[in-house]
Coordinates of C-alpha atoms in Angstrom, one line a residue:
Chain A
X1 CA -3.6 -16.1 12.4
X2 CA -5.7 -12.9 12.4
X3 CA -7.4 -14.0 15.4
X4 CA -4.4 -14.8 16.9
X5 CA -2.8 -11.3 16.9
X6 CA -6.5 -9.7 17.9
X7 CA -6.5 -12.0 20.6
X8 CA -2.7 -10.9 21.7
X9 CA -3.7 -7.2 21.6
X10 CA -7.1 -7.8 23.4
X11 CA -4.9 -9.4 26.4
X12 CA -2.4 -6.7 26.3
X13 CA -5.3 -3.8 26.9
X14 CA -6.5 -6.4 29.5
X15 CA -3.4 -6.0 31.3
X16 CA -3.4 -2.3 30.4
X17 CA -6.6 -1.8 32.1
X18 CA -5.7 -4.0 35.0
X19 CA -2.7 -2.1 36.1
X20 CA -4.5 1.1 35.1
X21 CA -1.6 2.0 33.4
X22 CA -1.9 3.3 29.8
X23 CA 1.7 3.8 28.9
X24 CA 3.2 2.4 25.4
X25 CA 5.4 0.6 28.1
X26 CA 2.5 -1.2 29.6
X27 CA 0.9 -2.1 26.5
X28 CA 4.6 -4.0 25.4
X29 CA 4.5 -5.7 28.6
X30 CA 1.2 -6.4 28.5
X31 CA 1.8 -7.7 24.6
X32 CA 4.7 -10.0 25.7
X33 CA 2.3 -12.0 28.7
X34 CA 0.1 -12.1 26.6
X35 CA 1.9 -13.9 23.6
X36 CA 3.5 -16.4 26.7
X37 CA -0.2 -16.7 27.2
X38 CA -1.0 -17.9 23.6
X39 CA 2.1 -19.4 23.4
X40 CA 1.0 -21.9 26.4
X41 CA -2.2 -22.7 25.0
X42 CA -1.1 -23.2 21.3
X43 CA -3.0 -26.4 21.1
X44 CA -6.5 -25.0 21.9
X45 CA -5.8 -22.8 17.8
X46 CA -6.3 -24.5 14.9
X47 CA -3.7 -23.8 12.5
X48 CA -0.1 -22.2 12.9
X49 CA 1.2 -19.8 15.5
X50 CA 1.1 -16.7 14.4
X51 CA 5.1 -16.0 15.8
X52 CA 5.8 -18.6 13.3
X53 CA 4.8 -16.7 10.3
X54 CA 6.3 -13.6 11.0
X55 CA 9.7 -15.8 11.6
X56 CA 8.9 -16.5 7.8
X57 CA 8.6 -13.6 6.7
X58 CA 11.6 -12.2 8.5
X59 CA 13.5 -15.3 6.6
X60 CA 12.5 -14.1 3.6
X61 CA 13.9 -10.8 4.0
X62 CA 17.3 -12.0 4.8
X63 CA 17.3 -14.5 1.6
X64 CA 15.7 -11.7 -0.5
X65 CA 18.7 -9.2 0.9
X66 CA 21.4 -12.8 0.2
X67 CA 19.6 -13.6 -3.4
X68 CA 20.2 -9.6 -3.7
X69 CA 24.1 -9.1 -3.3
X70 CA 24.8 -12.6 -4.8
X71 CA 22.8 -11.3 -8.0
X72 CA 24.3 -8.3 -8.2
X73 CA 27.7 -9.7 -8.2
X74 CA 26.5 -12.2 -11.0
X75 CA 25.6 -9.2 -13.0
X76 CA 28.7 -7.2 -12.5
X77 CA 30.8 -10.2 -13.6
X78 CA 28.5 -10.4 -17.0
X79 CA 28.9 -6.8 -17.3
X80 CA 32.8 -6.6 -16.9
X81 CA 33.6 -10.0 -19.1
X82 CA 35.7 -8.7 -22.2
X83 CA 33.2 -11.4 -24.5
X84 CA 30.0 -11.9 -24.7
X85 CA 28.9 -15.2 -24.2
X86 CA 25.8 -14.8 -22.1
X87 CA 22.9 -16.5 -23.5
X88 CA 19.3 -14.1 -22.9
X89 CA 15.7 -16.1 -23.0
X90 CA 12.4 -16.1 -22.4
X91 CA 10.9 -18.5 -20.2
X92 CA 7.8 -19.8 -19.0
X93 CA 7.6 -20.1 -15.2
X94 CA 4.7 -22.5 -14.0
X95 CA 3.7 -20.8 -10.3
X96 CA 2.1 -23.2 -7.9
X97 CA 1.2 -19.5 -5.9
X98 CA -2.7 -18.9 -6.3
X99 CA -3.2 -15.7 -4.2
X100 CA -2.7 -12.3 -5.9
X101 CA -0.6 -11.3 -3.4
X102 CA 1.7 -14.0 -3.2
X103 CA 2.2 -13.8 -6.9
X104 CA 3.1 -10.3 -6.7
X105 CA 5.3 -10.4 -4.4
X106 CA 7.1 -12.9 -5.9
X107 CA 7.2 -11.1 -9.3
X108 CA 8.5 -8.4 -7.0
X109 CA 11.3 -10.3 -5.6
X110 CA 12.3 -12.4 -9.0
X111 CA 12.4 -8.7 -10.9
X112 CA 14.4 -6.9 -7.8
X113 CA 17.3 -9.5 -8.1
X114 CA 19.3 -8.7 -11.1
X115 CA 19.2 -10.8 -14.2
X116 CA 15.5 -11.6 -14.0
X117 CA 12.5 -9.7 -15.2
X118 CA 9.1 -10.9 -15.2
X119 CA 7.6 -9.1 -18.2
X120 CA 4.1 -10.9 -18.3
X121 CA 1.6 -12.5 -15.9
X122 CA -0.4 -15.4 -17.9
X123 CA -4.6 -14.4 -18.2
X124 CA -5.6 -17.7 -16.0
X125 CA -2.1 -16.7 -13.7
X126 CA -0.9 -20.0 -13.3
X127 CA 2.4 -19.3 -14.9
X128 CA 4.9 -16.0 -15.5
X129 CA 7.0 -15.5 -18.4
X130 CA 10.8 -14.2 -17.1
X131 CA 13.3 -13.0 -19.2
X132 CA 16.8 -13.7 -18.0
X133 CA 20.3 -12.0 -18.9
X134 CA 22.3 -15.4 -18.6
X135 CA 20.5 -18.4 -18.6
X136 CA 22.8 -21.1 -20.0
X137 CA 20.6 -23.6 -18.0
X138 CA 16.8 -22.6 -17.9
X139 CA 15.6 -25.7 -15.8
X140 CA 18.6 -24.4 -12.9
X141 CA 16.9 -20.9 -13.3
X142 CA 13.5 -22.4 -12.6
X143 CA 14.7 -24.6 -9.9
X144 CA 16.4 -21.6 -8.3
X145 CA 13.3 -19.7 -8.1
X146 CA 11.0 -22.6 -6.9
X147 CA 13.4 -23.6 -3.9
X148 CA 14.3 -20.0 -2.8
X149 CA 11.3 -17.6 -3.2
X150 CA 8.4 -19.5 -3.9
X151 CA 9.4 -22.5 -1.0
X152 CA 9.9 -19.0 1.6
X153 CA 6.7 -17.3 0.2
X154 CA 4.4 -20.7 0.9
X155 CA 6.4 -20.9 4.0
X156 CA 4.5 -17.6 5.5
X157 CA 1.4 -18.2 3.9
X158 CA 0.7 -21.6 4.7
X159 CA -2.4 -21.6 7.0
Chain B
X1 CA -8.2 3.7 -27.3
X2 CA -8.2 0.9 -30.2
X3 CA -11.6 -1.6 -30.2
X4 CA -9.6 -4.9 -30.9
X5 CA -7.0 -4.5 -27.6
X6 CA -6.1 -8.0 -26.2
X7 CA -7.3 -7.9 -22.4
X8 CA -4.1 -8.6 -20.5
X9 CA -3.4 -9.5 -17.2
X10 CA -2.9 -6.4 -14.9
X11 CA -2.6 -8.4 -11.8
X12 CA 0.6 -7.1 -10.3
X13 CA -0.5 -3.4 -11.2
X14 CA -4.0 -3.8 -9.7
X15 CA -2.9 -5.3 -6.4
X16 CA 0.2 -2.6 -6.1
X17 CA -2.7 0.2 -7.3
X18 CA -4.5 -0.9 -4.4
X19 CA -2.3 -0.7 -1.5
X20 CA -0.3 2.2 -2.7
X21 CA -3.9 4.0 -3.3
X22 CA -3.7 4.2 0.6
X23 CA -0.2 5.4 1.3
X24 CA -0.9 8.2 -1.4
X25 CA -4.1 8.9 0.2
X26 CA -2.6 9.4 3.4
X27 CA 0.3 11.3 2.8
X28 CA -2.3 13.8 1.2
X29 CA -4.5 14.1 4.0
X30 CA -0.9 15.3 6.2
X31 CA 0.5 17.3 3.6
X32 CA -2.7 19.1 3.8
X33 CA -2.8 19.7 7.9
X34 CA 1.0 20.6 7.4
X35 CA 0.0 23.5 5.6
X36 CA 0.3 26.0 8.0
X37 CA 3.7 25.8 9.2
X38 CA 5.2 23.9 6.4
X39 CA 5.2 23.3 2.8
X40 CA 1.4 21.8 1.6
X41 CA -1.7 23.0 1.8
X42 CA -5.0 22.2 0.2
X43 CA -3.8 22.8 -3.4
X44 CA -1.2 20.4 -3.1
X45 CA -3.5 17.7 -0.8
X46 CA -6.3 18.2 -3.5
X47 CA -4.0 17.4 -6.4
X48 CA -2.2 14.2 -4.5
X49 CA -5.8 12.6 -3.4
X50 CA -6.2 12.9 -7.6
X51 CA -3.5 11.1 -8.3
X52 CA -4.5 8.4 -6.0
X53 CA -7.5 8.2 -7.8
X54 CA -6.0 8.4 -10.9
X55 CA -3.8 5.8 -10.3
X56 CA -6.6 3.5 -9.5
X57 CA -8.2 4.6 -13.0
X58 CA -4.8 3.6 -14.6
X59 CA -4.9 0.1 -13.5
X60 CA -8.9 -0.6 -13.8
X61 CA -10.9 1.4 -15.7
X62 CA -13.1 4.3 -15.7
X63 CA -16.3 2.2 -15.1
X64 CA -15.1 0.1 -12.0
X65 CA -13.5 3.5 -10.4
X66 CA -17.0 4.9 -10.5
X67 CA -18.7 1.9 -9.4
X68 CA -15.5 1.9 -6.1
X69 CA -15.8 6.0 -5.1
X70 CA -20.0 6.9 -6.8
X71 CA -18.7 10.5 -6.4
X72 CA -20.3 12.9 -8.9
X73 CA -17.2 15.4 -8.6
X74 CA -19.4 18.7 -10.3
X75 CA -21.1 18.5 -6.7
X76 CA -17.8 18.0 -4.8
X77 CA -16.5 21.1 -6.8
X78 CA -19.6 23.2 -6.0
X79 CA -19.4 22.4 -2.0
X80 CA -15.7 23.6 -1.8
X81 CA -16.9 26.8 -3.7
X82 CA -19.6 27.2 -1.1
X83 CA -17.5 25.8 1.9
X84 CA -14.8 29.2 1.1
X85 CA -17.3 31.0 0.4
X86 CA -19.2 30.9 3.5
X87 CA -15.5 31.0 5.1
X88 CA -14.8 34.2 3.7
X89 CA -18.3 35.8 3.9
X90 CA -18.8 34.6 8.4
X91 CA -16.8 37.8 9.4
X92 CA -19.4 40.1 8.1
X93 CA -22.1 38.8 9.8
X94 CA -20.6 39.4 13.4
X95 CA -19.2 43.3 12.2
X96 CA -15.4 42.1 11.0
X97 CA -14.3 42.8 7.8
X98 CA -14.7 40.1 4.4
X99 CA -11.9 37.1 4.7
X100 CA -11.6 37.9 8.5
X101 CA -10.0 34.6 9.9
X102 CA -10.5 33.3 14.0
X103 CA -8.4 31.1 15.8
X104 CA -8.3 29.9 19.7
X105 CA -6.4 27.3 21.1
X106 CA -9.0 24.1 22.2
X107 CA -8.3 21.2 24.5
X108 CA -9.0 18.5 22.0
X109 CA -9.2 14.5 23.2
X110 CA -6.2 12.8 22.4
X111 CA -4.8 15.9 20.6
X112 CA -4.2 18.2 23.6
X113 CA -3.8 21.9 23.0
X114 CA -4.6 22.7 19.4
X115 CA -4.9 25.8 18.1
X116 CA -7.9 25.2 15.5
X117 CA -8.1 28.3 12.8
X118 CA -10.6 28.6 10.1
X119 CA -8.0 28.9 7.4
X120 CA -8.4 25.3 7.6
X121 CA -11.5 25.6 6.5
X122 CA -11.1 27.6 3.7
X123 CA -8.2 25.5 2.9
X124 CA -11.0 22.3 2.9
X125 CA -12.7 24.6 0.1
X126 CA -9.7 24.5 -1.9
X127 CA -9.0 20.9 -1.7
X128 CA -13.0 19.9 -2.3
X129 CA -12.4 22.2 -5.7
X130 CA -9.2 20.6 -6.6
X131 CA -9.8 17.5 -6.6
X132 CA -13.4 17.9 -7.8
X133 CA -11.8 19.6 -11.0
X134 CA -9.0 17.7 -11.6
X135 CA -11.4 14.5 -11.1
X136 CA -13.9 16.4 -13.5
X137 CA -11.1 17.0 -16.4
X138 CA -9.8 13.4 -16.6
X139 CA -13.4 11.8 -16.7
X140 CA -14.6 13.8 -19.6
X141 CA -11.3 13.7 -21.3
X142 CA -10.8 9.7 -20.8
X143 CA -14.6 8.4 -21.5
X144 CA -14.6 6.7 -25.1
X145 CA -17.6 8.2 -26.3

């Protein structure tokens, strides 16, 4: 992955220094023949494309900016029912994530969409305890989380 | 500090302490070249660099801060003493009077034309003391003993 990228940039000062042209337009050029040139020998790297990743992680912008307005939305509609009938728990949530900044990131993301908070990382950090505003059907919560987030967040850091 | 405190896990505040460390650090170093023509200075640098070390003290500990950045902050204090001192007292050696600043414009690499004053200089001073100070306080205030 790294190696990747250093590899794109190294080609695009190549082509800098070919054309003798040391312009932020000849470096993009340079950068975009050089990732055809990766691109074309993609079998010679072990592991993923680096291109691919980023696509990832632009995904999981856009579903963190969907999970965002459709959470929202969830809370307004607890916030504006005349009863109260929402049911708030604690759970446990068992994180197959090992790498601190996977795990924080999806902490991030589960605490910026409304109606989750994670209040406590476990000491071996295997699990997260997640308080929810509405959760008449823990397991769905859990489910949620582990097909959205944490399926998007192993998606850009699979090697 | 209570002796019996269950160790938690601070893993999402030590990993955000560590990359917002650098953003803090950062915007201090341009808040204090913006100094001259807008609001910052060295005062202002000195005090956000703190904060980025403070913040690192916040989510580790005293020990492991020391053991990261083996600054001994009286000395850092005492070179930005010395640094506007020797600022201040240059003009009297070439006939000019005390606190006599000089600036020219140079032809720097990859800068171009920059005029280069030694009010920077002084203002280095300031910042050195600042942050040596400020570093200074919260050690001896936070140790346990």
């Amino acid at each position: 992955m790294a190696f990747q990228i250093l590899l794109n940039f190294s080609l695009a000062l190549l082509w800098m220094f070919l054309g003798d042209n040391f312009t932020a337009s000849g470096f993009i050029i340079g950068y975009l023949l050089g990732l055809a040139a990766v691109l074309l020998m993609r079998r010679f790297f072990n592991g993923r494309l680096y291109t691919e990743r980023v696509w990832a992680f632009i995904k999981l912008t856009f579903l963190f900016l969907k999970e965002l307005i459709l959470a929202n939305v969830a809370v307004l509609r607890v916030v504006l029912k005349p009863n109260l009938d929402m049911q708030p728990a604690f759970f446990k949530y068992d994180t197959t994530l090992t790498e601190e900044w996977e795990i924080t990131l999806l902490s991030s993301l589960i605490t910026l969409t409304p109606g989750t908070v994670v209040v406590h990382v476990s000491d071996d950090a295997k699990s997260l305890y997640i308080h929810a505003i509405d959760a008449k059907d823990v397991d769905e919560t859990i489910d949620s989380i582990r097909n959205s987030f944490e399926k998007a967040i192993l998606e850009v850091s699979r090697s | 500090m209570k002796a019996n405190k269950l160790k938690t896990n601070d893993l999402i505040l030590q990993f955000t302490a560590k990359i917002v460390f650098f953003i803090i650090f950062f915007f201090s170093i341009h808040i204090f070249f913006a100094g001259h023509y807008t609001p910052g200075g060295g005062f202002v640098g000195g005090l956000l660099t703190s904060s980025a070390i403070v913040l690192l003290v916040i989510a580790f500990d005293l020990k492991t801060v020391r053991k990261i950045l083996p600054i001994n902050y009286m000395y850092m204090t005492a070179t930005g003493l010395i640094l506007a001192l020797a600022t201040a007292a240059f003009p009297i050696f070439v006939g000019k009077p005390f606190f006599t600043h000089f600036f020219d414009y140079f032809d720097l690499p990859l800068f171009g034309k920059t005029s280069l004053h030694t009010a920077a200089l002084f203002d280095l001073g300031v910042f050195l003391v600042v942050v040596g100070v400020t570093m200074t306080i919260i050690q001896t205030i936070g140790e346990d003993e």
